[in-house]
């Protein structure tokens, strides 16, 4: 059934219902469907960050692990949670479809949360208590206790692998880019998507963290589990309103075929005659609600894959569209590599930043003390405010000068975020140097468990700046990898963003262990269990230099990057907005 046959009220982007029938835009999709997706994300993020935000504190106080080991266990788990979306994207794009993949993953996710809650509740699998401030003198958790706890954590990580890349793509799929009005609405989707994420995160970083520190871990983990159950229920209630895209085949296989075919025909003579390259008729794409992609001049070697020479076997001959899709995924790799370093900075929020907070005076008023992990709530709050100001003020002002519907390009927005990360680590280094001075002035350098006479809010600037950086870099990163990915590889494109966070966390673990070992051998260690004896300020300064080098490399990447040309570029977004205001 062609687009003309289904009529104007039907979507033109190939979306269907769960039975595979074309869908009417007046019934399904748009913000009506997205409201369920966005509300789901609020509760799900509350559940996830209800675990991850305070995980470092649980490992140091309940599992009795040291600073470096706890930090690495947290970042390794977080890294795994962000890496598994590659598998989830593959299953969603190639095998089961995004909706079915998401629902199955939710069941795995929820089972992990249930077991995790039981592991901090049931005697025997709950780790032994310890009242001493020196974790080295505490009884260690048994093999069974560690197996249950980490088994639940990594089950949870597998579940999030299927939910993370597919839920944001499901939300974006609710807007038809061939409809001018819906394309305009989609421009703000990722801003408000991130807003919903961090609204749930704010609740986790404040209320749930406080419950865990002051009431107990059973209730502290039980509430996120309940929140996840609520989020899954809300998502399922929106099923009648969703638009779905059919699986389009494995993007990995498609890319592999292009690369293999290119090398097989490496010695074949090239030509500029477009008829010498294989492509399907336009009607074939139209029948699928897709479109052919015209050849581009970059990565010309891959064009050989579509050169009509040799056999017509699928591993020897690809279409021009398949070649261009592969090119686009490869062109994004340098941008992906540049995001690894700032992702390492994010890993410090729930590890070393929290560890700093445990050494400071946490009293606010009377008997109320702020949990160290709750400071990450200021990252969330700062980001929420920054996103709203960016979307409602910054974009409108810059749009007048640039003519870009987004105000500035996505890479420009990412660049501003990278500059923030340089500033953050300089501020963090200066703050830590002052904290060490206070410890020295009061003779507390060799004391453990004694709070310094310095308010925990001295750390506030680095948390607030991190939220501002996220409003530029993280939002732009998610939108960039989705926007620049070919239509048939959107989930894989989204997984680039999560892969960035995964690699950043793994790199953080590697650097923390390496720097800790090297500096201990050479004298005063930079990262010890007692931060007052450490030189964390040097470590943060090292990060500042690393961010500066990374920014220089980013400028080189930006200079050579060519944005993907959209088939729907004929839509004048500014004209649509003008009509809506009239």
XYZ file of C-alpha atoms in Angstrom:
582
model
C 0.000 0.000 0.000
C 1.520 3.308 -1.108
C 1.398 6.652 0.661
C -1.153 7.962 -1.848
C -3.448 4.985 -1.189
C -3.570 5.362 2.571
C -4.578 9.029 2.418
C -3.453 12.307 3.962
C -4.503 11.414 7.526
C -2.080 8.515 7.599
C 1.573 8.905 8.514
C 4.102 8.956 5.683
C 7.128 7.667 7.611
C 6.218 3.981 7.558
C 4.900 3.758 11.122
C 2.272 1.106 11.854
C 0.272 -0.364 14.720
C 1.267 -3.617 16.437
C -0.605 -5.601 13.754
C 1.401 -3.910 10.989
C -1.422 -1.690 9.705
C -0.827 1.952 8.660
C -1.777 4.422 11.413
C -3.783 7.633 11.327
C -1.967 10.673 12.701
C -5.208 11.974 14.264
C -5.448 8.869 16.492
C -1.897 7.795 17.242
C 1.390 9.457 17.963
C 2.408 13.090 18.576
C 2.419 14.510 22.110
C -0.654 12.466 23.072
C 1.404 9.289 22.819
C 4.605 10.932 24.021
C 2.950 11.934 27.303
C 2.937 8.262 28.388
C 6.548 7.845 27.311
C 7.686 10.990 29.130
C 5.843 10.085 32.351
C 7.360 6.587 32.158
C 10.808 8.125 31.944
C 10.219 10.257 35.056
C 9.473 7.200 37.215
C 12.082 4.959 35.566
C 14.865 7.489 36.081
C 13.733 7.847 39.683
C 14.206 4.077 40.017
C 17.591 3.900 38.275
C 19.167 6.878 40.013
C 17.606 5.791 43.279
C 20.099 2.929 43.039
C 23.090 4.503 41.289
C 23.253 7.881 43.080
C 23.999 6.421 46.507
C 25.655 3.174 45.409
C 29.127 4.446 46.363
C 27.945 5.102 49.942
C 26.396 1.622 50.165
C 29.622 -0.016 49.015
C 31.802 1.916 51.461
C 29.497 1.729 54.499
C 27.763 -1.651 54.026
C 30.119 -3.690 51.839
C 33.085 -2.030 53.616
C 35.098 -1.374 50.465
C 37.808 1.275 50.060
C 37.641 4.469 47.997
C 39.253 3.156 44.809
C 37.524 -0.240 44.873
C 34.092 1.287 45.564
C 34.572 3.911 42.868
C 35.607 1.313 40.319
C 32.754 -1.027 41.213
C 30.312 1.839 40.706
C 31.801 3.039 37.423
C 32.167 -0.520 36.068
C 28.507 -1.219 36.786
C 27.371 2.128 35.403
C 29.574 1.526 32.364
C 27.948 -1.857 31.806
C 24.498 -0.278 32.189
C 25.362 2.173 29.420
C 27.084 -0.415 27.190
C 24.311 -3.028 27.043
C 22.077 -0.645 25.010
C 24.142 -1.613 21.953
C 22.645 -5.111 22.219
C 19.221 -3.650 22.982
C 19.422 -1.410 19.921
C 20.376 -4.368 17.739
C 17.450 -6.495 18.942
C 15.038 -3.564 18.614
C 16.162 -2.530 15.141
C 16.747 -5.954 13.622
C 14.742 -8.663 15.363
C 11.805 -7.956 17.650
C 11.040 -4.293 17.048
C 11.482 -1.523 19.592
C 8.204 -2.006 21.482
C 8.511 -5.772 22.095
C 12.212 -5.447 22.962
C 11.373 -2.717 25.431
C 8.596 -4.678 27.170
C 10.747 -7.821 27.578
C 13.626 -5.726 28.917
C 11.314 -4.109 31.452
C 10.570 -7.560 32.917
C 14.315 -8.276 33.279
C 14.891 -4.812 34.737
C 12.129 -5.240 37.325
C 13.374 -8.700 38.387
C 16.833 -7.219 39.027
C 15.335 -4.446 41.141
C 13.324 -6.972 43.176
C 16.354 -9.154 43.960
C 18.446 -6.071 44.781
C 15.869 -4.952 47.328
C 15.830 -8.425 48.884
C 19.642 -8.444 49.075
C 19.627 -5.459 51.453
C 16.677 -6.799 53.470
C 16.895 -10.540 54.182
C 19.298 -11.639 56.965
C 21.954 -13.963 55.632
C 22.266 -12.311 52.236
C 22.476 -8.846 53.788
C 26.120 -7.834 54.553
C 27.272 -7.652 58.225
C 27.077 -4.362 60.119
C 30.201 -2.413 61.137
C 30.469 0.586 63.459
C 34.153 1.523 63.011
C 35.181 4.371 60.707
C 38.080 2.404 59.226
C 36.613 0.029 56.608
C 39.789 -2.070 56.684
C 38.830 -3.283 60.192
C 35.287 -4.330 59.193
C 34.122 -7.863 58.467
C 33.871 -8.339 54.717
C 30.708 -9.466 52.957
C 30.598 -13.194 52.131
C 30.860 -14.608 48.629
C 27.118 -15.407 48.658
C 26.202 -11.880 49.752
C 28.385 -10.328 47.074
C 27.072 -12.753 44.434
C 23.422 -11.911 45.154
C 24.043 -8.157 45.331
C 26.192 -7.847 42.204
C 24.115 -10.457 40.360
C 21.040 -8.274 40.913
C 22.950 -5.159 39.855
C 24.093 -6.679 36.583
C 20.663 -8.211 35.881
C 19.347 -4.701 36.225
C 22.059 -3.515 33.824
C 20.957 -6.069 31.205
C 17.366 -4.869 31.554
C 18.306 -1.232 31.064
C 20.185 -2.285 27.941
C 16.880 -2.987 26.249
C 15.006 -0.005 27.645
C 17.470 2.869 27.244
C 18.033 2.897 23.452
C 14.463 1.981 22.571
C 12.361 4.213 24.806
C 13.786 7.518 23.531
C 13.508 6.245 19.949
C 9.913 5.140 20.541
C 9.205 8.671 21.735
C 10.846 10.270 18.693
C 8.979 7.839 16.396
C 5.700 9.468 17.458
C 6.492 12.440 15.201
C 6.303 12.147 11.411
C 9.217 14.103 9.897
C 7.295 14.272 6.595
C 4.623 16.417 8.258
C 5.765 20.063 8.693
C 3.929 20.595 11.993
C 5.143 17.341 13.539
C 8.710 17.968 12.385
C 8.635 21.302 14.221
C 7.286 19.650 17.392
C 10.060 17.069 17.227
C 12.737 19.773 17.485
C 11.835 20.345 21.158
C 11.253 16.687 21.990
C 14.788 15.920 23.170
C 14.929 19.005 25.406
C 11.728 18.008 27.193
C 12.810 14.372 27.144
C 15.900 15.310 29.132
C 13.749 17.501 31.366
C 11.604 14.464 32.290
C 14.720 12.359 32.911
C 16.235 14.807 35.324
C 12.950 15.552 37.082
C 12.871 11.878 38.128
C 16.568 12.052 38.908
C 16.042 15.053 41.196
C 13.543 13.093 43.290
C 15.981 10.181 43.540
C 18.914 12.403 44.509
C 16.992 14.152 47.257
C 14.133 12.099 48.717
C 15.371 8.558 48.016
C 18.963 9.258 49.025
C 17.751 10.813 52.276
C 15.574 7.752 52.989
C 18.527 5.418 52.352
C 20.858 7.359 54.669
C 18.399 8.062 57.474
C 15.602 5.455 57.373
C 17.124 2.334 55.849
C 18.196 0.616 52.666
C 15.159 -1.687 52.544
C 12.756 1.219 52.096
C 15.388 3.139 50.149
C 15.561 0.399 47.513
C 11.916 -0.664 47.850
C 10.637 2.737 46.716
C 12.636 2.738 43.445
C 11.354 -0.783 42.766
C 7.790 0.442 43.259
C 8.544 3.438 41.043
C 9.728 1.141 38.259
C 6.540 -0.921 38.511
C 4.491 2.271 38.191
C 6.528 3.458 35.194
C 6.063 0.163 33.323
C 2.327 0.240 33.989
C 2.047 3.800 32.678
C 3.926 2.911 29.511
C 1.687 -0.106 28.824
C -1.426 2.035 29.276
C -0.300 4.168 26.345
C -0.024 1.190 23.962
C -3.207 2.034 21.954
C -1.741 5.430 21.060
C 1.775 4.469 19.933
C 3.130 4.436 16.410
C 5.601 1.638 15.696
C 8.328 1.098 13.135
C 8.905 -2.403 11.783
C 12.331 -4.058 12.233
C 14.498 -3.153 9.245
C 17.225 -5.787 9.578
C 20.462 -5.785 11.478
C 22.334 -2.492 11.095
C 25.563 -4.297 12.015
C 25.060 -6.844 9.236
C 24.221 -4.104 6.764
C 27.376 -2.158 7.641
C 29.485 -5.330 7.534
C 28.150 -6.168 4.053
C 29.122 -2.720 2.755
C 32.647 -2.939 4.170
C 33.206 -6.506 2.930
C 31.873 -5.698 -0.544
C 34.102 -2.613 -0.734
C 37.236 -4.628 -0.010
C 36.204 -7.388 -2.393
C 36.079 -4.813 -5.187
C 39.077 -2.793 -4.022
C 40.796 -3.119 -7.406
C 37.719 -2.461 -9.527
C 37.943 0.753 -11.625
C 35.777 3.551 -10.260
C 33.430 5.685 -12.330
C 31.346 8.828 -11.844
C 28.489 7.425 -13.915
C 25.587 7.110 -11.477
C 24.009 4.331 -13.554
C 27.000 2.117 -12.739
C 25.927 1.926 -9.098
C 23.193 -0.326 -7.764
C 20.043 1.233 -6.290
C 16.446 0.085 -5.816
C 13.513 1.866 -7.517
C 12.002 4.730 -5.515
C 8.684 2.866 -5.299
C 10.419 0.096 -3.361
C 11.407 2.574 -0.661
C 8.055 4.359 -0.768
C 6.289 1.055 -0.102
C 8.267 0.805 3.157
C 7.700 4.438 4.109
C 11.419 5.091 3.534
C 13.466 6.956 0.953
C 16.667 6.459 -1.042
C 19.797 8.399 -0.071
C 21.813 10.109 -2.770
C 25.586 9.495 -2.958
C 27.959 11.809 -1.091
C 31.643 12.563 -1.843
C 33.065 11.435 1.533
C 34.512 7.958 2.202
C 34.492 7.252 -1.533
C 36.178 3.882 -1.083
C 32.901 2.483 0.290
C 31.098 3.428 -2.940
C 32.680 0.329 -4.483
C 30.189 -1.767 -2.523
C 27.385 -0.547 -4.825
C 29.453 -0.758 -8.025
C 27.785 -3.086 -10.516
C 30.613 -5.518 -11.085
C 31.044 -9.165 -10.188
C 28.208 -11.242 -8.727
C 24.927 -9.904 -7.362
C 25.374 -11.736 -4.054
C 24.328 -9.551 -1.100
C 27.856 -9.680 0.323
C 29.233 -8.455 -3.004
C 26.651 -5.864 -4.092
C 24.890 -3.296 -1.907
C 22.595 -0.413 -2.745
C 23.796 3.181 -2.753
C 21.454 3.848 0.171
C 23.059 1.071 2.233
C 26.482 2.521 1.441
C 25.415 6.026 2.511
C 23.868 4.695 5.716
C 27.148 3.000 6.577
C 29.081 6.144 5.747
C 26.954 8.198 8.098
C 27.422 5.826 11.021
C 31.190 5.834 10.412
C 31.316 9.634 10.047
C 29.898 9.981 13.543
C 32.652 7.895 15.151
C 35.148 10.799 15.618
C 32.410 12.766 17.401
C 31.705 9.716 19.554
C 35.392 9.442 20.522
C 35.475 13.116 21.565
C 32.631 12.537 24.053
C 34.538 9.880 26.027
C 36.499 12.391 28.138
C 33.495 14.458 29.323
C 31.726 11.167 30.098
C 34.633 10.413 32.441
C 33.871 13.677 34.249
C 30.263 12.597 34.793
C 31.561 9.443 36.474
C 33.074 11.581 39.245
C 29.687 12.909 40.408
C 28.592 9.745 42.213
C 32.085 8.644 43.287
C 34.858 11.103 44.190
C 32.550 14.124 44.465
C 30.432 12.150 46.953
C 33.549 10.990 48.827
C 34.567 14.639 49.256
C 31.149 15.356 50.738
C 31.552 12.659 53.394
C 34.489 14.584 54.906
C 32.627 17.895 55.305
C 30.085 19.379 57.711
C 26.684 18.307 56.377
C 24.439 20.044 58.901
C 21.929 22.454 57.378
C 19.602 23.419 60.232
C 19.235 21.852 63.674
C 19.448 18.077 63.413
C 18.941 17.934 59.634
C 22.019 16.871 57.664
C 22.186 16.652 53.893
C 23.349 13.256 52.539
C 26.556 13.598 50.491
C 24.951 11.964 47.446
C 22.132 14.516 47.531
C 24.508 17.158 46.220
C 24.056 15.524 42.817
C 20.519 16.874 43.049
C 22.034 20.285 42.342
C 23.376 18.887 39.063
C 19.823 17.906 38.202
C 18.277 21.189 39.364
C 20.888 23.214 37.503
C 20.259 21.210 34.354
C 16.477 21.554 34.595
C 16.738 25.324 34.859
C 19.378 25.523 32.125
C 17.313 23.434 29.680
C 14.251 25.634 30.120
C 16.292 28.824 29.696
C 18.057 27.337 26.688
C 14.835 26.250 24.973
C 12.771 29.343 25.816
C 15.347 32.142 25.747
C 18.696 31.183 24.218
C 17.238 29.462 21.125
C 14.847 32.309 20.337
C 17.609 34.921 20.567
C 20.253 33.029 18.584
C 17.731 31.928 15.943
C 17.347 35.565 14.889
C 21.054 35.776 14.103
C 21.758 32.303 12.738
C 18.519 31.410 10.987
C 18.908 27.903 12.449
C 15.667 26.497 13.958
C 17.799 25.119 16.821
C 19.524 28.458 17.410
C 23.010 26.985 17.027
C 24.174 23.704 15.526
C 24.303 20.577 17.641
C 28.099 20.460 17.458
C 28.348 24.097 18.567
C 26.141 23.263 21.531
C 28.373 20.306 22.375
C 31.443 22.544 22.134
C 30.046 24.911 24.759
C 29.516 21.913 27.028
C 33.139 20.845 26.560
C 34.329 24.301 27.634
C 32.213 23.958 30.774
C 33.974 20.680 31.602
C 37.378 22.375 31.534
C 36.058 25.007 33.940
C 34.444 22.394 36.208
C 37.663 20.499 36.851
C 39.613 23.715 37.498
C 36.983 24.758 40.064
C 36.987 21.256 41.594
C 40.793 21.330 41.915
C 40.781 24.751 43.606
C 37.994 23.676 45.976
C 39.801 20.464 46.917
C 43.034 22.374 47.569
C 41.131 24.640 49.961
C 39.549 21.597 51.668
C 43.032 20.125 52.221
C 44.209 23.447 53.672
C 41.335 23.404 56.188
C 42.270 19.830 57.167
C 45.904 20.839 57.645
C 45.042 23.993 59.613
C 42.974 21.972 62.108
C 45.413 19.054 62.399
C 42.974 16.579 60.806
C 45.101 15.267 57.965
C 45.590 11.821 59.535
C 42.119 11.609 61.146
C 39.407 9.363 59.667
C 35.695 9.794 60.268
C 36.107 13.331 61.655
C 34.182 16.021 59.765
C 36.113 19.115 58.732
C 34.845 22.517 59.914
C 33.850 23.351 56.348
C 30.308 23.271 54.974
C 29.494 20.670 52.355
C 28.097 23.481 50.210
C 31.686 24.471 49.396
C 31.371 21.745 46.748
C 28.237 23.327 45.277
C 29.922 25.231 42.368
C 31.288 22.057 40.742
C 27.886 20.365 40.946
C 25.988 23.380 39.559
C 28.468 23.816 36.702
C 28.145 20.111 35.880
C 24.397 20.576 35.426
C 24.967 23.543 33.125
C 27.470 21.508 31.108
C 24.952 18.670 30.773
C 22.276 21.022 29.428
C 24.588 21.759 26.520
C 26.622 18.598 25.957
C 24.391 15.690 27.033
C 21.207 16.974 25.386
C 23.045 17.853 22.181
C 24.863 14.508 22.200
C 21.640 12.501 22.413
C 19.935 14.583 19.740
C 23.006 14.599 17.484
C 23.423 10.825 17.367
C 19.684 10.313 16.820
C 19.360 13.086 14.253
C 22.445 12.133 12.240
C 21.754 8.384 12.181
C 19.983 6.996 9.078
C 16.275 6.290 9.505
C 16.809 2.516 9.629
C 19.507 2.841 12.326
C 17.981 5.292 14.794
C 18.241 2.981 17.807
C 21.859 2.231 16.948
C 22.475 5.964 16.658
C 20.935 6.513 20.082
C 23.153 3.763 21.490
C 26.181 5.827 20.427
C 25.199 8.243 23.172
C 24.986 5.513 25.799
C 28.214 3.944 24.523
C 29.934 7.270 25.174
C 28.852 7.123 28.819
C 29.880 3.471 29.090
C 33.383 3.983 27.748
C 33.749 7.096 29.896
C 32.966 5.098 33.041
C 35.344 2.279 32.091
C 38.079 4.814 31.325
C 37.428 6.416 34.714
C 37.953 3.052 36.427
C 41.162 2.464 34.500
C 42.605 5.923 35.187
C 41.616 5.883 38.856
C 43.342 2.533 39.452
C 46.391 3.458 37.385
C 46.905 6.912 38.901
C 46.283 5.581 42.406
C 48.907 2.837 42.031
C 51.527 5.020 40.346
C 51.243 7.896 42.828
C 51.327 5.593 45.868
C 54.572 4.071 44.608
C 56.092 7.517 44.069
C 55.210 8.936 47.472
C 51.969 10.589 48.551
C 49.072 8.872 46.804
C 46.578 11.056 44.989
C 43.558 8.866 45.863
C 43.587 7.107 49.247
C 40.842 5.906 51.614
C 41.586 8.988 53.734
C 41.057 11.944 51.382
C 42.807 14.264 53.829
C 46.031 12.394 53.097
C 45.375 12.368 49.339
C 46.097 14.883 46.581
C 42.757 14.803 44.803
C 43.394 18.388 43.683
C 46.218 17.134 41.440
C 43.903 14.468 40.003
C 41.260 17.078 39.144
C 43.891 19.339 37.595
C 45.008 16.404 35.460
C 41.386 16.068 34.308
C 41.293 19.791 33.413
C 44.327 19.372 31.152
C 42.777 16.247 29.625
C 39.584 18.178 28.858
C 41.579 20.987 27.244
C 43.389 18.565 24.930
C 40.071 16.908 24.130
C 38.534 20.273 23.214
C 41.341 20.990 20.750
C 40.705 17.606 19.107
C 36.984 18.449 19.014
C 37.700 21.602 17.005
C 39.559 19.489 14.436
C 36.666 17.005 14.213
C 34.095 19.785 13.795
C 36.081 21.347 10.970
C 35.807 18.218 8.844
C 32.348 16.958 9.860
C 29.573 17.202 7.259
C 25.988 17.059 8.555
C 23.634 14.472 7.115
C 21.348 16.008 4.504
C 17.713 15.362 5.393
C 15.208 14.358 2.755
C 12.740 16.484 4.677
C 14.883 19.597 4.473
C 12.413 20.991 1.990
C 10.190 21.725 4.953
C 10.712 25.310 5.995
C 10.523 25.042 9.772
C 10.584 28.767 10.326
C 7.651 29.212 7.958
C 5.680 26.607 9.903
C 6.373 28.405 13.178
C 5.278 31.674 11.599
C 1.982 30.155 10.503
C 1.378 28.695 13.974
C 1.748 32.110 15.599
C -0.594 33.838 13.131
